[in-house]
CSV table of C-alpha atoms in Angstrom, one decimal:
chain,number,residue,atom,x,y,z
W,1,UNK,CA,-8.4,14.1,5.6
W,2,UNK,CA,-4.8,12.4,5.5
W,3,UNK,CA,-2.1,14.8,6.9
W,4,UNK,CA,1.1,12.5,6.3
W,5,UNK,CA,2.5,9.6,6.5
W,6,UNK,CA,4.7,9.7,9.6
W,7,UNK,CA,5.8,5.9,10.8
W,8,UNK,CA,7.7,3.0,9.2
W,9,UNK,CA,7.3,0.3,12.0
W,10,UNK,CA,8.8,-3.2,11.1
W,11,UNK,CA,7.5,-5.9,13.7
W,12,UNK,CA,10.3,-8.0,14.6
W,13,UNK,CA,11.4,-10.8,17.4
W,14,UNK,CA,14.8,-9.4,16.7
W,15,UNK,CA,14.5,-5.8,17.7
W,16,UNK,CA,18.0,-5.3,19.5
W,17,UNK,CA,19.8,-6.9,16.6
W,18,UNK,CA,17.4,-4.7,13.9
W,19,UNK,CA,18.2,-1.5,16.2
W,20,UNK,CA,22.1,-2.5,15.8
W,21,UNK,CA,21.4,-2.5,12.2
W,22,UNK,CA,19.6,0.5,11.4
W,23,UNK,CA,21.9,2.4,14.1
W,24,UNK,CA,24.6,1.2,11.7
W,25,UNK,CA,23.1,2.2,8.5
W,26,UNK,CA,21.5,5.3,9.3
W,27,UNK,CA,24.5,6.7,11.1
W,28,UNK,CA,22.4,8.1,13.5
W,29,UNK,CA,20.9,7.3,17.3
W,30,UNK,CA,17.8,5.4,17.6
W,31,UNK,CA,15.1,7.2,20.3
W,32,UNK,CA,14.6,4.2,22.7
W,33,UNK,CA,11.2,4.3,25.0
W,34,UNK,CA,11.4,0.8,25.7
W,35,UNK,CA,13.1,-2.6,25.3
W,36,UNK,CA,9.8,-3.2,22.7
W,37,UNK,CA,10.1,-0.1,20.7
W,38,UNK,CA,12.3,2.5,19.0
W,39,UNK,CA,12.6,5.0,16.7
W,40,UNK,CA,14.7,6.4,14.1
W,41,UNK,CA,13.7,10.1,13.5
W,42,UNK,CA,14.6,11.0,9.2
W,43,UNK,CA,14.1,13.6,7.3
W,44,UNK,CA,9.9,13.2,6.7
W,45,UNK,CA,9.1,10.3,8.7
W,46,UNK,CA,10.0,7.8,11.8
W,47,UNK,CA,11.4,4.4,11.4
W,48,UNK,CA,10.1,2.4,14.2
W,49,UNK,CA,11.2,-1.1,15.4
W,50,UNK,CA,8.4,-2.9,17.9
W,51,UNK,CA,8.5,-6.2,19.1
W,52,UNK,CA,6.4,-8.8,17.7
W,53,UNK,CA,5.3,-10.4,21.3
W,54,UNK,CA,3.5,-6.7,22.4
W,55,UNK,CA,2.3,-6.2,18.7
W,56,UNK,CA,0.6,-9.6,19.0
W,57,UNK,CA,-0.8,-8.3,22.9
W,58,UNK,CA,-2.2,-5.2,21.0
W,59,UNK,CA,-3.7,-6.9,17.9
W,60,UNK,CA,-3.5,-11.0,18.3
W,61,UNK,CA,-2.7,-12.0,14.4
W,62,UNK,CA,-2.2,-8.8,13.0
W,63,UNK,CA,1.2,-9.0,12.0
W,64,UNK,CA,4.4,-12.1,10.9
W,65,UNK,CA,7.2,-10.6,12.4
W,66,UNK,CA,10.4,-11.0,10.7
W,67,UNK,CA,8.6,-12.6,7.3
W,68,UNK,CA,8.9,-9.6,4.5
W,69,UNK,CA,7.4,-10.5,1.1
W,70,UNK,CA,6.5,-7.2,-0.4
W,71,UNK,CA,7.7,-4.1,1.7
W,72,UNK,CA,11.0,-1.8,0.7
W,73,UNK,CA,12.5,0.7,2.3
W,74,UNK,CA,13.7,3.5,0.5
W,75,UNK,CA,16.3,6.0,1.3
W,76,UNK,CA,17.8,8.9,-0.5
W,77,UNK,CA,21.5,9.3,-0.5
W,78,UNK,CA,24.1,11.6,-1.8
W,79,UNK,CA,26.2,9.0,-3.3
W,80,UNK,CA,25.2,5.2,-4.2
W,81,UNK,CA,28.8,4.1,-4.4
W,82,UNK,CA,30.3,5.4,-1.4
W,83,UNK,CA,26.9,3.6,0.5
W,84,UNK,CA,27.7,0.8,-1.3
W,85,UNK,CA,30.6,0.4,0.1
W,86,UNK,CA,30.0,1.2,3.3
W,87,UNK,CA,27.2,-1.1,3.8
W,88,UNK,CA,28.9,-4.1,2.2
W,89,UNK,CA,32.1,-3.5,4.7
W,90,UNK,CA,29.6,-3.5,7.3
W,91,UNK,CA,28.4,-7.4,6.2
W,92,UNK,CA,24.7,-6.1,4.5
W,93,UNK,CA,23.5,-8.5,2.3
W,94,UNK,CA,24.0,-7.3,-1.1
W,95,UNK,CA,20.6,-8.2,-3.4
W,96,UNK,CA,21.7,-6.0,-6.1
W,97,UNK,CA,24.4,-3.3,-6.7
W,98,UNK,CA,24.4,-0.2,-7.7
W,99,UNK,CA,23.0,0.2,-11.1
W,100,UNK,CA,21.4,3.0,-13.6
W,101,UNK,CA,18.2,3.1,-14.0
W,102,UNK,CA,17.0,5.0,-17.5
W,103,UNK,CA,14.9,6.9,-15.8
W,104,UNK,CA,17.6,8.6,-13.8
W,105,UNK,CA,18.2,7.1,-10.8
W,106,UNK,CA,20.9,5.0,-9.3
W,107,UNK,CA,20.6,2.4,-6.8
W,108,UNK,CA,21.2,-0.8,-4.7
W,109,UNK,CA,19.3,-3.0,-3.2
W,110,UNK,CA,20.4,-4.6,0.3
W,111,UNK,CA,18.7,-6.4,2.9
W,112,UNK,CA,18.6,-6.2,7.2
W,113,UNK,CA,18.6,-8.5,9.3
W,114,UNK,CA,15.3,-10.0,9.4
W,115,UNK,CA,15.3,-10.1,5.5
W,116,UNK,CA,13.3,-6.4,4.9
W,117,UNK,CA,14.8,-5.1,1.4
W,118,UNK,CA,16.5,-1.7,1.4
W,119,UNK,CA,17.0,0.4,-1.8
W,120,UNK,CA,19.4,3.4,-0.8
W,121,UNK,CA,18.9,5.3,-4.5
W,122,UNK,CA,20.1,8.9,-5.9
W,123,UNK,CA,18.7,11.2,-8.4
């Protein structure tokens, strides 16, 4: 029986810059065991950062570090615009901005460092 989902982990050569990032984004302190892995703790669920290099020790071939073609994160936020704004001053790449959806949610699309797509989105 499934009990939850409980880790986001992106597998990344870049993890200090990625931890930067996130840091940035998420306006909060990552939980750093090691100079391989760290964690963001959120509402529901961990986003963890681990290096490519011991991911490949652990499973050799599992994983393509730092080559997203199908994954996005999503966040909840109180306000679209005001994230918006805040992650384009902090030099995000903008993929979309904010726009209505008919089903009644707003959001934009951005993307980290190592090209991962972000969607912060109200209700």
């Amino acid at each position: 029986m499934i009990q939850g989902l409980t880790h986001i982990c992106l597998v990344t050569n870049r993890i200090d810059l990625l931890r930067d990032f996130y840091q940035k984004i998420l306006e909060i302190e990552p939980e750093n065991y090691s100079a391989e892995y760290s964690e963001f703790v959120l509402l529901g669920a961990r986003l963890s950062l681990f290096s490519q290099e011991r991911q490949e020790r652990i499973a050799p071939g599992s994983t393509k570090g730092d080559k997203n073609a199908s994954t996005v994160l999503e966040f909840q936020v109180e306000s679209v615009d005001l994230e918006h704004q805040r992650i384009r001053e902090l030099g995000a790449q903008i993929i979309k901005a904010p726009t209505d959806y008919p089903w009644g949610v707003r959001s934009f699309y951005f993307e980290d460092p190592a090209r991962n797509l972000i969607n912060f989105y109200q209700i």
